[in-house]
Amino acid sequence: MSSDEQTISEATIDRVVENIMGGKKNVILDATILSTLMSCARLADFRFNHNFMSVNGKSNSLECGSIVHTFLEYMYKAQIAGLKREQAIQLGFAAAETYIRGCKHCTDFVPTEILREDGLKSTLSKPVCGHKPNEFPGVKNTPKDPDPQNPREKYKTGWQWVLDTCDQYTIHYRNDHWVPLEIEVVKGQILYEDDEVRVLWKSKLDMVSDTNQGIYPVDHKSMKQNRDTVSLNNQFMGQCSIQRTNRMFLNKVGFQKTLKPEEKFVRPAVNYTTARLMEWQSETLPFYAKLLLMYAETGHYPPNYTHCEGKYGNCAFLKVCEENPDNRESTIKQMFIVGPPWNPTNDEDED
Ligand SMILES: [Zn+2]
């Protein structure tokens, strides 16, 4: 790693903006924060300054995506550690099942002071299970098998089908020629600097793989419906910039019951010219970093009414914004809880 590269554990906008020597501002951005800023500043304020989380948990599609992510993370990590294929697959399933069931030790874990036998106090800073805090929260909106008679369940994906899909994935890729090199790493790097601002970009890489065409970032995408991939994507451009490549791959995992394995397990490449990546780094990043600084300085995060309805349904905060300004705080208290500070390792990208 060169001196301008570092791995950092977490950030929120409060910590994102800090003064460095000479009055220059440090801004830490990741794809989720930048894309939210591009969508709606008020939403960015709710999510990353106030850390509001829905009391109802993640959506069904996010939960199903997290189960697949957990499966692939543990399977590929075991493979890198040198375990046999069958053992690695078993570890993947064990982790996916723990994600579904939930682990009470690491869910909502907060460091606590404990009284030791010798009478001294010490701080329990990590969950006893050895997991990362909130790594295995359990599913709230994903039944085992959705009831087709229940209008609230019939469009959901069930977790049994998600596990079956993981099984089909391992069969489809039983002779996989991709060699995983790194799994679930967060990397940070200064991607822009001028007299006013320095932008530290943080990128979560699901996998870095040696394909037979070279070493590239890979992003796992689970989906119910296949859509064309749009390359105007902060996450993908950030991953290419961090890895200094002009190409990344999507590892698509489809939940469609009617498709054949070769149709629902596909790995399309997303390609960029150097000119496009440079435009993103040297024009798009500083523009939004400076916009964020202005929002933070004025404390005013304006709403964007064109983002209230989305292709996955309405914004979680729609009812809040539809209230009178005086009533918004009480509406928020009914619908949201204050969650942990934003961290780019969270799987919250809906796309
Ligand atoms: Zn745990």
mmCIF file of C-alpha atoms and ligand atoms in Angstrom:
data_model
loop_
_atom_site.group_PDB
_atom_site.id
_atom_site.type_symbol
_atom_site.label_atom_id
_atom_site.label_comp_id
_atom_site.label_asym_id
_atom_site.label_seq_id
_atom_site.Cartn_x
_atom_site.Cartn_y
_atom_site.Cartn_z
ATOM 1 C CA MET A 1 0.000 0.000 0.000
ATOM 2 C CA SER A 2 1.257 3.482 -0.821
ATOM 3 C CA SER A 3 1.089 6.294 1.736
ATOM 4 C CA ASP A 4 -2.123 7.759 0.330
ATOM 5 C CA GLU A 5 -3.964 4.491 0.773
ATOM 6 C CA GLN A 6 -5.485 3.431 4.026
ATOM 7 C CA THR A 7 -8.211 1.175 5.291
ATOM 8 C CA ILE A 8 -10.695 2.844 7.584
ATOM 9 C CA SER A 9 -13.466 1.260 9.575
ATOM 10 C CA GLU A 10 -16.349 3.739 9.603
ATOM 11 C CA ALA A 11 -17.593 7.190 8.749
ATOM 12 C CA THR A 12 -20.614 9.405 9.109
ATOM 13 C CA ILE A 13 -21.097 12.873 7.723
ATOM 14 C CA ASP A 14 -20.343 14.285 11.198
ATOM 15 C CA ARG A 15 -16.930 12.714 10.980
ATOM 16 C CA VAL A 16 -16.844 12.950 7.195
ATOM 17 C CA VAL A 17 -16.144 16.657 7.279
ATOM 18 C CA GLU A 18 -13.103 17.683 9.236
ATOM 19 C CA ASN A 19 -10.633 20.506 9.089
ATOM 20 C CA ILE A 20 -7.114 19.616 8.192
ATOM 21 C CA MET A 21 -4.011 21.798 8.214
ATOM 22 C CA GLY A 22 -4.371 25.139 6.492
ATOM 23 C CA GLY A 23 -8.177 25.140 6.543
ATOM 24 C CA LYS A 24 -8.479 22.506 3.852
ATOM 25 C CA LYS A 25 -11.489 20.236 4.401
ATOM 26 C CA ASN A 26 -11.348 16.468 4.383
ATOM 27 C CA VAL A 27 -14.459 14.820 2.958
ATOM 28 C CA ILE A 28 -14.951 11.078 3.194
ATOM 29 C CA LEU A 29 -17.355 9.657 0.630
ATOM 30 C CA ASP A 30 -18.526 6.216 -0.356
ATOM 31 C CA ALA A 31 -20.922 5.096 -3.095
ATOM 32 C CA THR A 32 -23.973 4.977 -0.813
ATOM 33 C CA ILE A 33 -23.427 8.481 0.585
ATOM 34 C CA LEU A 34 -22.629 9.964 -2.846
ATOM 35 C CA SER A 35 -25.597 8.316 -4.577
ATOM 36 C CA THR A 36 -27.923 9.447 -1.769
ATOM 37 C CA LEU A 37 -26.551 13.005 -2.060
ATOM 38 C CA MET A 38 -27.215 12.909 -5.803
ATOM 39 C CA SER A 39 -30.778 11.747 -5.058
ATOM 40 C CA CYS A 40 -31.962 13.801 -2.088
ATOM 41 C CA ALA A 41 -29.974 15.845 0.431
ATOM 42 C CA ARG A 42 -32.673 15.578 3.107
ATOM 43 C CA LEU A 43 -32.592 11.792 2.764
ATOM 44 C CA ALA A 44 -28.788 11.905 3.190
ATOM 45 C CA ASP A 45 -29.266 13.995 6.366
ATOM 46 C CA PHE A 46 -31.819 11.501 7.768
ATOM 47 C CA ARG A 47 -29.729 8.447 6.972
ATOM 48 C CA PHE A 48 -26.146 9.519 7.626
ATOM 49 C CA ASN A 49 -26.354 12.404 10.124
ATOM 50 C CA HIS A 50 -29.268 11.160 12.214
ATOM 51 C CA ASN A 51 -28.781 7.423 11.464
ATOM 52 C CA PHE A 52 -32.553 6.858 11.247
ATOM 53 C CA MET A 53 -33.437 3.248 10.509
ATOM 54 C CA SER A 54 -36.898 1.849 9.787
ATOM 55 C CA VAL A 55 -38.407 0.008 12.795
ATOM 56 C CA ASN A 56 -39.515 -2.658 10.313
ATOM 57 C CA GLY A 57 -35.994 -3.735 9.349
ATOM 58 C CA LYS A 58 -34.608 -4.226 5.864
ATOM 59 C CA SER A 59 -36.861 -4.958 2.907
ATOM 60 C CA ASN A 60 -37.351 -8.537 1.705
ATOM 61 C CA SER A 61 -35.102 -7.992 -1.333
ATOM 62 C CA LEU A 62 -32.316 -6.516 0.837
ATOM 63 C CA GLU A 63 -32.564 -9.424 3.280
ATOM 64 C CA CYS A 64 -32.397 -11.987 0.459
ATOM 65 C CA GLY A 65 -29.371 -10.154 -0.976
ATOM 66 C CA SER A 66 -27.681 -10.204 2.433
ATOM 67 C CA ILE A 67 -28.219 -13.969 2.762
ATOM 68 C CA VAL A 68 -26.512 -14.512 -0.628
ATOM 69 C CA HIS A 69 -23.702 -12.084 0.276
ATOM 70 C CA THR A 70 -23.094 -13.902 3.554
ATOM 71 C CA PHE A 71 -23.049 -17.275 1.794
ATOM 72 C CA LEU A 72 -20.571 -16.108 -0.865
ATOM 73 C CA GLU A 73 -18.373 -14.251 1.665
ATOM 74 C CA TYR A 74 -17.898 -17.262 3.941
ATOM 75 C CA MET A 75 -17.551 -19.763 1.095
ATOM 76 C CA TYR A 76 -14.908 -17.754 -0.772
ATOM 77 C CA LYS A 77 -13.042 -16.801 2.440
ATOM 78 C CA ALA A 78 -12.821 -20.510 3.313
ATOM 79 C CA GLN A 79 -11.609 -21.241 -0.211
ATOM 80 C CA ILE A 80 -8.860 -18.589 0.125
ATOM 81 C CA ALA A 81 -7.913 -20.115 3.500
ATOM 82 C CA GLY A 82 -7.234 -23.374 1.646
ATOM 83 C CA LEU A 83 -10.244 -25.452 2.655
ATOM 84 C CA LYS A 84 -11.603 -28.079 0.300
ATOM 85 C CA ARG A 85 -14.484 -27.011 -1.934
ATOM 86 C CA GLU A 86 -17.103 -29.093 -0.094
ATOM 87 C CA GLN A 87 -16.022 -27.734 3.308
ATOM 88 C CA ALA A 88 -16.026 -24.177 1.997
ATOM 89 C CA ILE A 89 -19.575 -24.626 0.683
ATOM 90 C CA GLN A 90 -20.689 -26.027 4.055
ATOM 91 C CA LEU A 91 -19.226 -23.019 5.872
ATOM 92 C CA GLY A 92 -21.060 -20.748 3.439
ATOM 93 C CA PHE A 93 -24.383 -22.415 4.208
ATOM 94 C CA ALA A 94 -23.744 -22.373 7.970
ATOM 95 C CA ALA A 95 -23.131 -18.601 7.805
ATOM 96 C CA ALA A 96 -26.199 -18.017 5.580
ATOM 97 C CA GLU A 97 -28.364 -19.984 8.042
ATOM 98 C CA THR A 98 -26.954 -17.954 10.949
ATOM 99 C CA TYR A 99 -27.863 -14.784 9.038
ATOM 100 C CA ILE A 100 -31.451 -16.044 8.631
ATOM 101 C CA ARG A 101 -31.809 -17.176 12.261
ATOM 102 C CA GLY A 102 -29.894 -14.291 13.809
ATOM 103 C CA CYS A 103 -27.166 -14.359 16.460
ATOM 104 C CA LYS A 104 -28.209 -12.806 19.774
ATOM 105 C CA HIS A 105 -24.616 -12.080 20.867
ATOM 106 C CA CYS A 106 -23.585 -9.708 18.065
ATOM 107 C CA THR A 107 -27.008 -8.184 17.262
ATOM 108 C CA ASP A 108 -27.285 -4.688 18.788
ATOM 109 C CA PHE A 109 -23.949 -5.334 20.518
ATOM 110 C CA VAL A 110 -22.557 -2.398 22.481
ATOM 111 C CA PRO A 111 -19.203 -2.526 24.302
ATOM 112 C CA THR A 112 -19.904 -3.100 27.999
ATOM 113 C CA GLU A 113 -17.923 -2.910 31.194
ATOM 114 C CA ILE A 114 -17.783 -6.195 33.053
ATOM 115 C CA LEU A 115 -16.646 -6.995 36.574
ATOM 116 C CA ARG A 116 -13.948 -9.652 36.480
ATOM 117 C CA GLU A 117 -13.458 -12.363 39.104
ATOM 118 C CA ASP A 118 -10.456 -10.498 40.515
ATOM 119 C CA GLY A 119 -12.664 -7.497 41.213
ATOM 120 C CA LEU A 120 -11.227 -5.339 38.426
ATOM 121 C CA LYS A 121 -13.346 -3.941 35.674
ATOM 122 C CA SER A 122 -12.607 -4.592 32.035
ATOM 123 C CA THR A 123 -14.377 -3.668 28.834
ATOM 124 C CA LEU A 124 -15.972 -6.318 26.642
ATOM 125 C CA SER A 125 -15.273 -4.675 23.287
ATOM 126 C CA LYS A 126 -16.200 -7.543 20.952
ATOM 127 C CA PRO A 127 -19.164 -9.939 20.906
ATOM 128 C CA VAL A 128 -18.385 -13.324 22.515
ATOM 129 C CA CYS A 129 -19.492 -15.136 19.329
ATOM 130 C CA GLY A 130 -16.535 -13.661 17.432
ATOM 131 C CA HIS A 131 -18.799 -12.082 14.807
ATOM 132 C CA LYS A 132 -18.697 -8.434 13.789
ATOM 133 C CA PRO A 133 -21.413 -6.365 15.537
ATOM 134 C CA ASN A 134 -24.766 -6.781 13.710
ATOM 135 C CA GLU A 135 -23.270 -9.244 11.247
ATOM 136 C CA PHE A 136 -26.074 -11.786 11.786
ATOM 137 C CA PRO A 137 -29.262 -9.860 12.618
ATOM 138 C CA GLY A 138 -31.812 -12.493 11.527
ATOM 139 C CA VAL A 139 -34.471 -11.860 8.879
ATOM 140 C CA LYS A 140 -37.614 -9.843 9.686
ATOM 141 C CA ASN A 141 -39.332 -9.602 6.297
ATOM 142 C CA THR A 142 -38.396 -12.915 4.688
ATOM 143 C CA PRO A 143 -40.547 -15.986 5.398
ATOM 144 C CA LYS A 144 -39.238 -19.498 4.761
ATOM 145 C CA ASP A 145 -41.831 -20.058 2.022
ATOM 146 C CA PRO A 146 -44.120 -17.122 1.161
ATOM 147 C CA ASP A 147 -47.836 -17.906 1.479
ATOM 148 C CA PRO A 148 -49.371 -17.392 -2.016
ATOM 149 C CA GLN A 149 -52.765 -16.680 -0.347
ATOM 150 C CA ASN A 150 -51.322 -13.858 1.770
ATOM 151 C CA PRO A 151 -51.306 -10.576 -0.182
ATOM 152 C CA ARG A 152 -48.457 -9.247 2.005
ATOM 153 C CA GLU A 153 -46.259 -12.271 1.308
ATOM 154 C CA LYS A 154 -47.030 -13.525 -2.177
ATOM 155 C CA TYR A 155 -44.549 -11.224 -3.959
ATOM 156 C CA LYS A 156 -41.734 -11.964 -1.515
ATOM 157 C CA THR A 157 -38.795 -14.305 -2.017
ATOM 158 C CA GLY A 158 -38.575 -17.004 0.653
ATOM 159 C CA TRP A 159 -35.307 -17.845 2.400
ATOM 160 C CA GLN A 160 -35.580 -21.525 1.501
ATOM 161 C CA TRP A 161 -35.502 -20.529 -2.176
ATOM 162 C CA VAL A 162 -32.518 -18.233 -1.511
ATOM 163 C CA LEU A 163 -30.596 -21.179 0.005
ATOM 164 C CA ASP A 164 -31.669 -23.414 -2.916
ATOM 165 C CA THR A 165 -30.371 -20.724 -5.294
ATOM 166 C CA CYS A 166 -27.002 -20.693 -3.477
ATOM 167 C CA ASP A 167 -26.870 -24.467 -3.929
ATOM 168 C CA GLN A 168 -27.605 -24.116 -7.659
ATOM 169 C CA TYR A 169 -24.875 -21.445 -7.862
ATOM 170 C CA THR A 170 -22.236 -23.836 -6.499
ATOM 171 C CA ILE A 171 -23.322 -26.512 -8.991
ATOM 172 C CA HIS A 172 -23.300 -24.054 -11.900
ATOM 173 C CA TYR A 173 -19.789 -22.830 -10.986
ATOM 174 C CA ARG A 174 -18.378 -26.216 -9.901
ATOM 175 C CA ASN A 175 -15.477 -25.782 -12.361
ATOM 176 C CA ASP A 176 -15.088 -22.035 -11.754
ATOM 177 C CA HIS A 177 -11.888 -20.679 -13.316
ATOM 178 C CA TRP A 178 -12.075 -17.418 -11.340
ATOM 179 C CA VAL A 179 -9.665 -17.393 -8.419
ATOM 180 C CA PRO A 180 -10.840 -15.231 -5.494
ATOM 181 C CA LEU A 181 -7.994 -13.126 -4.046
ATOM 182 C CA GLU A 182 -9.740 -10.778 -1.591
ATOM 183 C CA ILE A 183 -13.232 -10.959 -0.055
ATOM 184 C CA GLU A 184 -15.321 -8.192 1.569
ATOM 185 C CA VAL A 185 -12.570 -5.622 1.967
ATOM 186 C CA VAL A 186 -13.028 -1.884 2.467
ATOM 187 C CA LYS A 187 -10.323 0.234 0.871
ATOM 188 C CA GLY A 188 -9.787 3.964 1.136
ATOM 189 C CA GLN A 189 -7.800 6.295 -1.063
ATOM 190 C CA ILE A 190 -7.509 10.038 -1.718
ATOM 191 C CA LEU A 191 -9.074 10.409 -5.168
ATOM 192 C CA TYR A 192 -9.152 14.212 -5.345
ATOM 193 C CA GLU A 193 -7.329 17.152 -3.787
ATOM 194 C CA ASP A 194 -7.220 20.898 -4.417
ATOM 195 C CA ASP A 195 -6.693 24.014 -2.235
ATOM 196 C CA GLU A 196 -10.127 23.711 -0.611
ATOM 197 C CA VAL A 197 -10.905 20.070 -0.301
ATOM 198 C CA ARG A 198 -9.480 16.593 -0.112
ATOM 199 C CA VAL A 199 -11.762 13.669 -0.996
ATOM 200 C CA LEU A 200 -11.108 10.302 0.568
ATOM 201 C CA TRP A 201 -13.074 7.620 -1.271
ATOM 202 C CA LYS A 202 -14.016 4.421 0.504
ATOM 203 C CA SER A 203 -14.968 1.404 -1.503
ATOM 204 C CA LYS A 204 -16.323 -1.921 -0.384
ATOM 205 C CA LEU A 205 -15.213 -4.743 -2.652
ATOM 206 C CA ASP A 206 -17.269 -7.914 -2.416
ATOM 207 C CA MET A 207 -14.473 -9.791 -4.159
ATOM 208 C CA VAL A 208 -11.282 -9.194 -6.100
ATOM 209 C CA SER A 209 -10.855 -12.049 -8.522
ATOM 210 C CA ASP A 210 -8.239 -13.311 -10.891
ATOM 211 C CA THR A 211 -10.357 -13.952 -13.989
ATOM 212 C CA ASN A 212 -8.531 -15.388 -16.952
ATOM 213 C CA GLN A 213 -8.477 -11.855 -18.379
ATOM 214 C CA GLY A 214 -6.796 -10.174 -15.398
ATOM 215 C CA ILE A 215 -7.436 -9.140 -11.787
ATOM 216 C CA TYR A 216 -10.713 -7.211 -11.380
ATOM 217 C CA PRO A 217 -13.200 -6.096 -8.737
ATOM 218 C CA VAL A 218 -16.392 -8.185 -8.591
ATOM 219 C CA ASP A 219 -19.689 -7.065 -7.121
ATOM 220 C CA HIS A 220 -22.346 -9.637 -6.187
ATOM 221 C CA LYS A 221 -25.834 -8.597 -7.316
ATOM 222 C CA SER A 222 -28.836 -10.663 -6.420
ATOM 223 C CA MET A 223 -32.083 -9.856 -8.196
ATOM 224 C CA LYS A 224 -35.616 -11.003 -8.872
ATOM 225 C CA GLN A 225 -35.717 -9.508 -12.347
ATOM 226 C CA ASN A 226 -32.846 -9.120 -14.722
ATOM 227 C CA ARG A 227 -32.313 -5.584 -15.946
ATOM 228 C CA ASP A 228 -29.724 -4.087 -18.219
ATOM 229 C CA THR A 229 -26.703 -2.815 -16.320
ATOM 230 C CA VAL A 230 -26.229 0.949 -16.369
ATOM 231 C CA SER A 231 -22.559 1.943 -16.182
ATOM 232 C CA LEU A 232 -23.279 5.392 -14.683
ATOM 233 C CA ASN A 233 -22.791 3.998 -11.215
ATOM 234 C CA ASN A 234 -20.777 5.474 -8.332
ATOM 235 C CA GLN A 235 -20.113 2.089 -6.795
ATOM 236 C CA PHE A 236 -18.674 0.560 -9.965
ATOM 237 C CA MET A 237 -16.594 3.631 -10.897
ATOM 238 C CA GLY A 238 -15.270 3.834 -7.330
ATOM 239 C CA GLN A 239 -14.258 0.177 -7.381
ATOM 240 C CA CYS A 240 -12.401 0.618 -10.673
ATOM 241 C CA SER A 241 -10.684 3.777 -9.380
ATOM 242 C CA ILE A 242 -9.584 2.104 -6.135
ATOM 243 C CA GLN A 243 -8.288 -0.993 -7.958
ATOM 244 C CA ARG A 244 -6.829 1.074 -10.832
ATOM 245 C CA THR A 245 -8.679 -0.955 -13.476
ATOM 246 C CA ASN A 246 -10.942 0.058 -16.362
ATOM 247 C CA ARG A 247 -13.247 -2.896 -15.854
ATOM 248 C CA MET A 248 -15.241 -4.576 -13.108
ATOM 249 C CA PHE A 249 -17.568 -7.572 -13.140
ATOM 250 C CA LEU A 250 -21.020 -8.176 -11.761
ATOM 251 C CA ASN A 251 -21.649 -11.602 -10.289
ATOM 252 C CA LYS A 252 -25.406 -11.788 -10.863
ATOM 253 C CA VAL A 253 -27.453 -14.225 -8.831
ATOM 254 C CA GLY A 254 -31.054 -14.389 -10.037
ATOM 255 C CA PHE A 255 -33.997 -15.575 -7.941
ATOM 256 C CA GLN A 256 -36.225 -16.226 -10.969
ATOM 257 C CA LYS A 257 -37.833 -19.657 -10.719
ATOM 258 C CA THR A 258 -38.410 -19.962 -14.464
ATOM 259 C CA LEU A 259 -34.837 -19.320 -15.664
ATOM 260 C CA LYS A 260 -32.163 -21.893 -16.352
ATOM 261 C CA PRO A 261 -28.914 -21.669 -14.337
ATOM 262 C CA GLU A 262 -26.985 -20.258 -17.319
ATOM 263 C CA GLU A 263 -29.587 -17.469 -17.564
ATOM 264 C CA LYS A 264 -29.708 -16.464 -13.890
ATOM 265 C CA PHE A 265 -26.022 -16.890 -13.012
ATOM 266 C CA VAL A 266 -24.182 -14.474 -15.272
ATOM 267 C CA ARG A 267 -21.069 -12.323 -14.883
ATOM 268 C CA PRO A 268 -21.240 -9.319 -17.203
ATOM 269 C CA ALA A 269 -18.297 -6.910 -17.375
ATOM 270 C CA VAL A 270 -18.728 -3.154 -16.945
ATOM 271 C CA ASN A 271 -16.070 -1.242 -18.880
ATOM 272 C CA TYR A 272 -14.878 2.350 -18.543
ATOM 273 C CA THR A 273 -12.534 4.510 -20.544
ATOM 274 C CA THR A 274 -9.841 6.301 -18.558
ATOM 275 C CA ALA A 275 -11.411 9.617 -19.635
ATOM 276 C CA ARG A 276 -14.732 8.680 -17.996
ATOM 277 C CA LEU A 277 -13.078 7.585 -14.751
ATOM 278 C CA MET A 278 -11.012 10.789 -14.687
ATOM 279 C CA GLU A 279 -14.122 12.928 -15.222
ATOM 280 C CA TRP A 280 -15.780 11.162 -12.289
ATOM 281 C CA GLN A 281 -12.728 11.617 -10.049
ATOM 282 C CA SER A 282 -11.744 15.172 -10.964
ATOM 283 C CA GLU A 283 -15.168 16.791 -11.622
ATOM 284 C CA THR A 284 -18.034 14.767 -10.146
ATOM 285 C CA LEU A 285 -16.397 13.895 -6.801
ATOM 286 C CA PRO A 286 -15.232 17.437 -5.903
ATOM 287 C CA PHE A 287 -18.573 18.963 -6.970
ATOM 288 C CA TYR A 288 -20.540 16.754 -4.580
ATOM 289 C CA ALA A 289 -17.898 16.989 -1.839
ATOM 290 C CA LYS A 290 -18.189 20.799 -1.925
ATOM 291 C CA LEU A 291 -21.978 20.596 -2.055
ATOM 292 C CA LEU A 292 -21.891 18.392 1.050
ATOM 293 C CA LEU A 293 -19.640 20.917 2.805
ATOM 294 C CA MET A 294 -22.128 23.666 1.992
ATOM 295 C CA TYR A 295 -25.033 21.589 3.368
ATOM 296 C CA ALA A 296 -23.040 20.810 6.525
ATOM 297 C CA GLU A 297 -22.070 24.466 7.055
ATOM 298 C CA THR A 298 -25.585 25.837 6.562
ATOM 299 C CA GLY A 299 -27.305 22.875 8.245
ATOM 300 C CA HIS A 300 -29.854 22.939 5.428
ATOM 301 C CA TYR A 301 -30.359 19.717 3.481
ATOM 302 C CA PRO A 302 -33.037 20.462 0.834
ATOM 303 C CA PRO A 303 -35.531 17.769 -0.241
ATOM 304 C CA ASN A 304 -35.707 16.517 -3.811
ATOM 305 C CA TYR A 305 -39.310 15.707 -4.704
ATOM 306 C CA THR A 306 -38.343 13.761 -7.833
ATOM 307 C CA HIS A 307 -36.840 10.976 -5.687
ATOM 308 C CA CYS A 308 -39.904 10.206 -3.497
ATOM 309 C CA GLU A 309 -41.193 7.430 -5.788
ATOM 310 C CA GLY A 310 -38.701 4.812 -6.902
ATOM 311 C CA LYS A 311 -38.619 1.643 -8.936
ATOM 312 C CA TYR A 312 -38.550 -0.372 -5.693
ATOM 313 C CA GLY A 313 -41.372 1.588 -4.069
ATOM 314 C CA ASN A 314 -41.610 4.859 -2.238
ATOM 315 C CA CYS A 315 -38.894 6.470 -0.125
ATOM 316 C CA ALA A 316 -39.015 5.213 3.485
ATOM 317 C CA PHE A 317 -39.315 8.851 4.635
ATOM 318 C CA LEU A 318 -42.229 9.789 2.297
ATOM 319 C CA LYS A 319 -44.779 9.969 5.152
ATOM 320 C CA VAL A 320 -42.339 12.121 7.159
ATOM 321 C CA CYS A 321 -41.899 14.676 4.382
ATOM 322 C CA GLU A 322 -45.657 14.709 3.706
ATOM 323 C CA GLU A 323 -46.246 15.910 7.285
ATOM 324 C CA ASN A 324 -46.309 19.546 8.337
ATOM 325 C CA PRO A 325 -42.792 20.686 9.252
ATOM 326 C CA ASP A 326 -43.854 20.852 12.957
ATOM 327 C CA ASN A 327 -45.024 17.229 12.985
ATOM 328 C CA ARG A 328 -42.110 15.582 11.193
ATOM 329 C CA GLU A 329 -40.100 14.876 14.315
ATOM 330 C CA SER A 330 -42.944 12.991 16.014
ATOM 331 C CA THR A 331 -43.623 11.007 12.810
ATOM 332 C CA ILE A 332 -39.956 10.046 12.652
ATOM 333 C CA LYS A 333 -40.099 8.834 16.263
ATOM 334 C CA GLN A 334 -43.007 6.523 15.404
ATOM 335 C CA MET A 335 -41.478 5.013 12.271
ATOM 336 C CA PHE A 336 -37.727 5.034 12.861
ATOM 337 C CA ILE A 337 -35.132 4.184 15.438
ATOM 338 C CA VAL A 338 -31.629 5.594 15.685
ATOM 339 C CA GLY A 339 -29.291 2.936 14.340
ATOM 340 C CA PRO A 340 -25.518 2.572 14.436
ATOM 341 C CA PRO A 341 -23.413 5.149 12.528
ATOM 342 C CA TRP A 342 -23.211 4.533 8.788
ATOM 343 C CA ASN A 343 -20.421 2.233 7.719
ATOM 344 C CA PRO A 344 -19.614 1.391 4.093
ATOM 345 C CA THR A 345 -19.482 -2.328 4.928
ATOM 346 C CA ASN A 346 -23.273 -2.285 5.420
ATOM 347 C CA ASP A 347 -25.103 -3.858 2.492
ATOM 348 C CA GLU A 348 -27.658 -1.172 1.936
ATOM 349 C CA ASP A 349 -27.450 -0.567 -1.766
ATOM 350 C CA GLU A 350 -30.825 -1.607 -3.120
ATOM 351 C CA ASP A 351 -29.587 -2.013 -6.677
HETATM 352 ZN ZN ZN B 1 -22.795 -13.372 16.650
#
